[in-house]
């Protein structure tokens, strides 16, 4: 499963990219606003930190406006992936951009039927929002499962990018179901490395090693 980080925080992206385990970055208008930076500048800086796709979202709601904004965004770097909302205009834009070879991430997906439409529009990625689905009394993981089944039935190449991930259990469940990608906040990804028994084990080994008086 590919790991994307859902942030525009440069320090966090650098730290995770240094592990060699980061496959891409996702942003959205709220994340860019939180960064307090110019969208062109921060997106260009992020694109220079990772080789993989960096999702940058349009804010226009109509097809013509989305195409105009996509032109600006895709000129920032070769690894920009244009993010469009799952609406009729968004999917029209997706169809047009992917026909040109541009990567597109169709976002704000909350049903398997919407994901089916995104695949038909040739999306590179579809982003079902697990956490927000759960928050509203639905099962976000069931949604990923349904999309996996449908995409496999028809061998759609659109990658399932599980988004709105809130904790490690979401990551585990996505991996078991076969989501292609998951995007999570930096803290969730960093949390995956941790286990109390790993820390305790290191502590014990270090204490015993010190007793030997040896060094490697
Ligand atoms: O970037 C899309 C998604 O990951 C947002 O997550 O936590 O704002 O629901 P969240």
GROMACS .gro file of C-alpha atoms and ligand atoms in nm:
model
  226
    1UNK     CA    1   0.000   0.000   0.000
    2UNK     CA    2   0.133   0.344  -0.088
    3UNK     CA    3   0.161   0.601   0.190
    4UNK     CA    4   0.076   0.964   0.121
    5UNK     CA    5   0.085   1.232   0.389
    6UNK     CA    6  -0.211   1.470   0.414
    7UNK     CA    7  -0.042   1.800   0.499
    8UNK     CA    8   0.142   2.106   0.369
    9UNK     CA    9   0.373   2.120   0.670
   10UNK     CA   10   0.722   2.119   0.518
   11UNK     CA   11   0.904   1.996   0.830
   12UNK     CA   12   0.671   1.696   0.860
   13UNK     CA   13   0.697   1.614   0.490
   14UNK     CA   14   1.079   1.631   0.507
   15UNK     CA   15   1.089   1.409   0.814
   16UNK     CA   16   0.867   1.144   0.654
   17UNK     CA   17   1.037   1.167   0.313
   18UNK     CA   18   1.370   1.098   0.489
   19UNK     CA   19   1.240   0.757   0.600
   20UNK     CA   20   1.215   0.655   0.234
   21UNK     CA   21   0.861   0.531   0.302
   22UNK     CA   22   0.663   0.827   0.171
   23UNK     CA   23   0.506   0.784  -0.172
   24UNK     CA   24   0.327   1.116  -0.214
   25UNK     CA   25   0.145   1.410  -0.056
   26UNK     CA   26  -0.215   1.527  -0.058
   27UNK     CA   27  -0.336   1.879   0.010
   28UNK     CA   28  -0.675   2.048   0.000
   29UNK     CA   29  -0.791   2.410   0.036
   30UNK     CA   30  -0.819   2.376   0.416
   31UNK     CA   31  -0.464   2.236   0.441
   32UNK     CA   32  -0.326   2.520   0.225
   33UNK     CA   33  -0.513   2.776   0.438
   34UNK     CA   34  -0.366   2.617   0.753
   35UNK     CA   35  -0.013   2.650   0.611
   36UNK     CA   36  -0.063   3.028   0.582
   37UNK     CA   37   0.148   3.023   0.265
   38UNK     CA   38   0.102   3.113  -0.100
   39UNK     CA   39  -0.041   2.804  -0.276
   40UNK     CA   40   0.205   2.821  -0.566
   41UNK     CA   41   0.508   2.853  -0.340
   42UNK     CA   42   0.414   2.583  -0.092
   43UNK     CA   43   0.298   2.339  -0.362
   44UNK     CA   44   0.624   2.387  -0.556
   45UNK     CA   45   0.828   2.330  -0.240
   46UNK     CA   46   0.638   2.010  -0.159
   47UNK     CA   47   0.678   1.884  -0.516
   48UNK     CA   48   1.054   1.920  -0.477
   49UNK     CA   49   1.056   1.705  -0.162
   50UNK     CA   50   0.887   1.392  -0.300
   51UNK     CA   51   0.906   1.210  -0.633
   52UNK     CA   52   0.550   1.084  -0.613
   53UNK     CA   53   0.219   1.262  -0.679
   54UNK     CA   54   0.133   1.581  -0.493
   55UNK     CA   55  -0.241   1.650  -0.501
   56UNK     CA   56  -0.334   2.017  -0.546
   57UNK     CA   57  -0.705   2.099  -0.548
   58UNK     CA   58  -0.902   2.330  -0.774
   59UNK     CA   59  -1.147   2.567  -0.607
   60UNK     CA   60  -1.365   2.655  -0.907
   61UNK     CA   61  -1.698   2.476  -0.912
   62UNK     CA   62  -1.760   2.491  -1.289
   63UNK     CA   63  -1.582   2.289  -1.559
   64UNK     CA   64  -1.430   2.588  -1.741
   65UNK     CA   65  -1.301   2.735  -1.417
   66UNK     CA   66  -1.158   2.399  -1.309
   67UNK     CA   67  -0.977   2.361  -1.642
   68UNK     CA   68  -0.833   2.712  -1.607
   69UNK     CA   69  -0.711   2.644  -1.253
   70UNK     CA   70  -0.578   2.299  -1.349
   71UNK     CA   71  -0.361   2.468  -1.615
   72UNK     CA   72  -0.206   2.688  -1.345
   73UNK     CA   73  -0.162   2.402  -1.098
   74UNK     CA   74  -0.011   2.152  -1.340
   75UNK     CA   75   0.253   2.404  -1.449
   76UNK     CA   76   0.390   2.410  -1.092
   77UNK     CA   77   0.568   2.075  -1.131
   78UNK     CA   78   0.551   1.747  -1.324
   79UNK     CA   79   0.437   1.554  -1.017
   80UNK     CA   80   0.129   1.768  -0.949
   81UNK     CA   81  -0.190   1.563  -0.942
   82UNK     CA   82  -0.500   1.777  -0.999
   83UNK     CA   83  -0.765   1.723  -0.734
   84UNK     CA   84  -1.126   1.781  -0.837
   85UNK     CA   85  -1.449   1.734  -0.639
   86UNK     CA   86  -1.684   1.448  -0.719
   87UNK     CA   87  -1.944   1.651  -0.907
   88UNK     CA   88  -2.059   1.647  -1.270
   89UNK     CA   89  -1.822   1.935  -1.350
   90UNK     CA   90  -1.542   1.768  -1.155
   91UNK     CA   91  -1.579   1.444  -1.348
   92UNK     CA   92  -1.600   1.626  -1.682
   93UNK     CA   93  -1.274   1.794  -1.588
   94UNK     CA   94  -1.125   1.461  -1.479
   95UNK     CA   95  -1.212   1.298  -1.813
   96UNK     CA   96  -1.053   1.581  -2.007
   97UNK     CA   97  -0.737   1.605  -1.797
   98UNK     CA   98  -0.667   1.231  -1.784
   99UNK     CA   99  -0.713   1.208  -2.162
  100UNK     CA  100  -0.417   1.449  -2.180
  101UNK     CA  101  -0.211   1.229  -1.948
  102UNK     CA  102  -0.253   1.451  -1.640
  103UNK     CA  103  -0.293   1.274  -1.304
  104UNK     CA  104  -0.629   1.341  -1.139
  105UNK     CA  105  -0.747   1.270  -0.785
  106UNK     CA  106  -1.127   1.278  -0.755
  107UNK     CA  107  -1.200   1.383  -0.400
  108UNK     CA  108  -1.495   1.402  -0.158
  109UNK     CA  109  -1.619   1.054  -0.251
  110UNK     CA  110  -1.884   0.924  -0.012
  111UNK     CA  111  -2.050   0.640  -0.202
  112UNK     CA  112  -1.946   0.340  -0.409
  113UNK     CA  113  -2.158   0.466  -0.698
  114UNK     CA  114  -1.964   0.793  -0.694
  115UNK     CA  115  -1.642   0.590  -0.704
  116UNK     CA  116  -1.777   0.396  -1.003
  117UNK     CA  117  -1.834   0.726  -1.183
  118UNK     CA  118  -1.480   0.843  -1.100
  119UNK     CA  119  -1.337   0.523  -1.250
  120UNK     CA  120  -1.549   0.568  -1.563
  121UNK     CA  121  -1.411   0.923  -1.587
  122UNK     CA  122  -1.060   0.774  -1.591
  123UNK     CA  123  -0.949   0.908  -1.252
  124UNK     CA  124  -0.596   0.820  -1.147
  125UNK     CA  125  -0.710   0.819  -0.783
  126UNK     CA  126  -1.046   0.830  -0.608
  127UNK     CA  127  -1.050   0.961  -0.250
  128UNK     CA  128  -1.321   0.810  -0.027
  129UNK     CA  129  -1.325   0.995   0.308
  130UNK     CA  130  -1.333   0.731   0.580
  131UNK     CA  131  -1.329   0.947   0.894
  132UNK     CA  132  -1.594   1.190   0.776
  133UNK     CA  133  -1.809   0.892   0.670
  134UNK     CA  134  -1.776   0.743   1.021
  135UNK     CA  135  -1.851   1.084   1.178
  136UNK     CA  136  -2.187   1.085   1.001
  137UNK     CA  137  -2.297   0.741   1.114
  138UNK     CA  138  -2.183   0.542   0.810
  139UNK     CA  139  -1.906   0.283   0.792
  140UNK     CA  140  -1.610   0.428   0.604
  141UNK     CA  141  -1.433   0.094   0.587
  142UNK     CA  142  -1.737  -0.073   0.426
  143UNK     CA  143  -1.720   0.198   0.162
  144UNK     CA  144  -1.359   0.107   0.079
  145UNK     CA  145  -1.458  -0.260   0.064
  146UNK     CA  146  -1.745  -0.193  -0.178
  147UNK     CA  147  -1.524   0.018  -0.404
  148UNK     CA  148  -1.252  -0.253  -0.405
  149UNK     CA  149  -1.511  -0.512  -0.510
  150UNK     CA  150  -1.652  -0.296  -0.789
  151UNK     CA  151  -1.311  -0.193  -0.925
  152UNK     CA  152  -1.192  -0.555  -0.925
  153UNK     CA  153  -1.511  -0.671  -1.102
  154UNK     CA  154  -1.427  -0.449  -1.398
  155UNK     CA  155  -1.048  -0.427  -1.366
  156UNK     CA  156  -1.066  -0.049  -1.332
  157UNK     CA  157  -0.718   0.098  -1.292
  158UNK     CA  158  -0.830   0.391  -1.076
  159UNK     CA  159  -0.643   0.365  -0.748
  160UNK     CA  160  -0.840   0.374  -0.423
  161UNK     CA  161  -0.683   0.649  -0.213
  162UNK     CA  162  -0.829   0.608   0.135
  163UNK     CA  163  -0.852   0.959   0.285
  164UNK     CA  164  -0.973   1.120   0.606
  165UNK     CA  165  -0.780   0.856   0.800
  166UNK     CA  166  -0.794   0.923   1.172
  167UNK     CA  167  -0.590   0.643   1.334
  168UNK     CA  168  -0.382   0.332   1.287
  169UNK     CA  169  -0.681   0.098   1.289
  170UNK     CA  170  -0.810   0.273   0.975
  171UNK     CA  171  -0.468   0.214   0.813
  172UNK     CA  172  -0.471  -0.155   0.909
  173UNK     CA  173  -0.826  -0.206   0.782
  174UNK     CA  174  -0.745  -0.032   0.452
  175UNK     CA  175  -0.440  -0.254   0.405
  176UNK     CA  176  -0.647  -0.569   0.475
  177UNK     CA  177  -0.913  -0.468   0.223
  178UNK     CA  178  -0.657  -0.372  -0.041
  179UNK     CA  179  -0.681   0.007  -0.070
  180UNK     CA  180  -0.406   0.108  -0.312
  181UNK     CA  181  -0.305   0.419  -0.119
  182UNK     CA  182  -0.383   0.577   0.215
  183UNK     CA  183  -0.331   0.941   0.304
  184UNK     CA  184  -0.308   1.036   0.669
  185UNK     CA  185  -0.195   1.327   0.885
  186UNK     CA  186   0.174   1.316   0.988
  187UNK     CA  187   0.093   1.217   1.349
  188UNK     CA  188  -0.100   0.909   1.234
  189UNK     CA  189   0.187   0.794   1.010
  190UNK     CA  190   0.446   0.856   1.280
  191UNK     CA  191   0.227   0.660   1.525
  192UNK     CA  192   0.250   0.351   1.301
  193UNK     CA  193   0.619   0.312   1.386
  194UNK     CA  194   0.547   0.293   1.759
  195UNK     CA  195   0.478  -0.001   1.988
  196UNK     CA  196   0.528  -0.006   2.363
  197UNK     CA  197   0.684  -0.354   2.344
  198UNK     CA  198   0.939  -0.230   2.087
  199UNK     CA  199   1.040   0.047   2.331
  200UNK     CA  200   1.051  -0.195   2.625
  201UNK     CA  201   1.249  -0.448   2.421
  202UNK     CA  202   1.509  -0.187   2.325
  203UNK     CA  203   1.536  -0.077   2.686
  204UNK     CA  204   1.597  -0.437   2.804
  205UNK     CA  205   1.850  -0.517   2.531
  206UNK     CA  206   2.041  -0.194   2.601
  207UNK     CA  207   2.054  -0.265   2.974
  208UNK     CA  208   2.181  -0.621   2.918
  209UNK     CA  209   2.432  -0.508   2.654
  210UNK     CA  210   2.575  -0.248   2.892
  211UNK     CA  211   2.651  -0.531   3.138
  212UNK     CA  212   2.879  -0.701   2.881
  213UNK     CA  213   3.106  -0.392   2.865
  214UNK     CA  214   3.146  -0.457   2.489
  215UNK     CA  215   3.100  -0.225   2.190
  216UNK     CA  216   3.030  -0.309   1.825
  217LIG     O1  217  -0.749   1.559   0.221
  217LIG     C1  218  -0.868   1.492   0.231
  217LIG     C2  219  -0.894   1.425   0.364
  217LIG     O2  220  -0.788   1.339   0.397
  217LIG     C3  221  -0.937   1.517   0.475
  217LIG     O3  222  -0.940   1.453   0.599
  217LIG     O4  223  -0.949   1.463   0.847
  217LIG     O5  224  -1.020   1.663   0.711
  217LIG     O6  225  -1.159   1.457   0.718
  217LIG     P1  226  -1.024   1.514   0.726
   0.00000   0.00000   0.00000
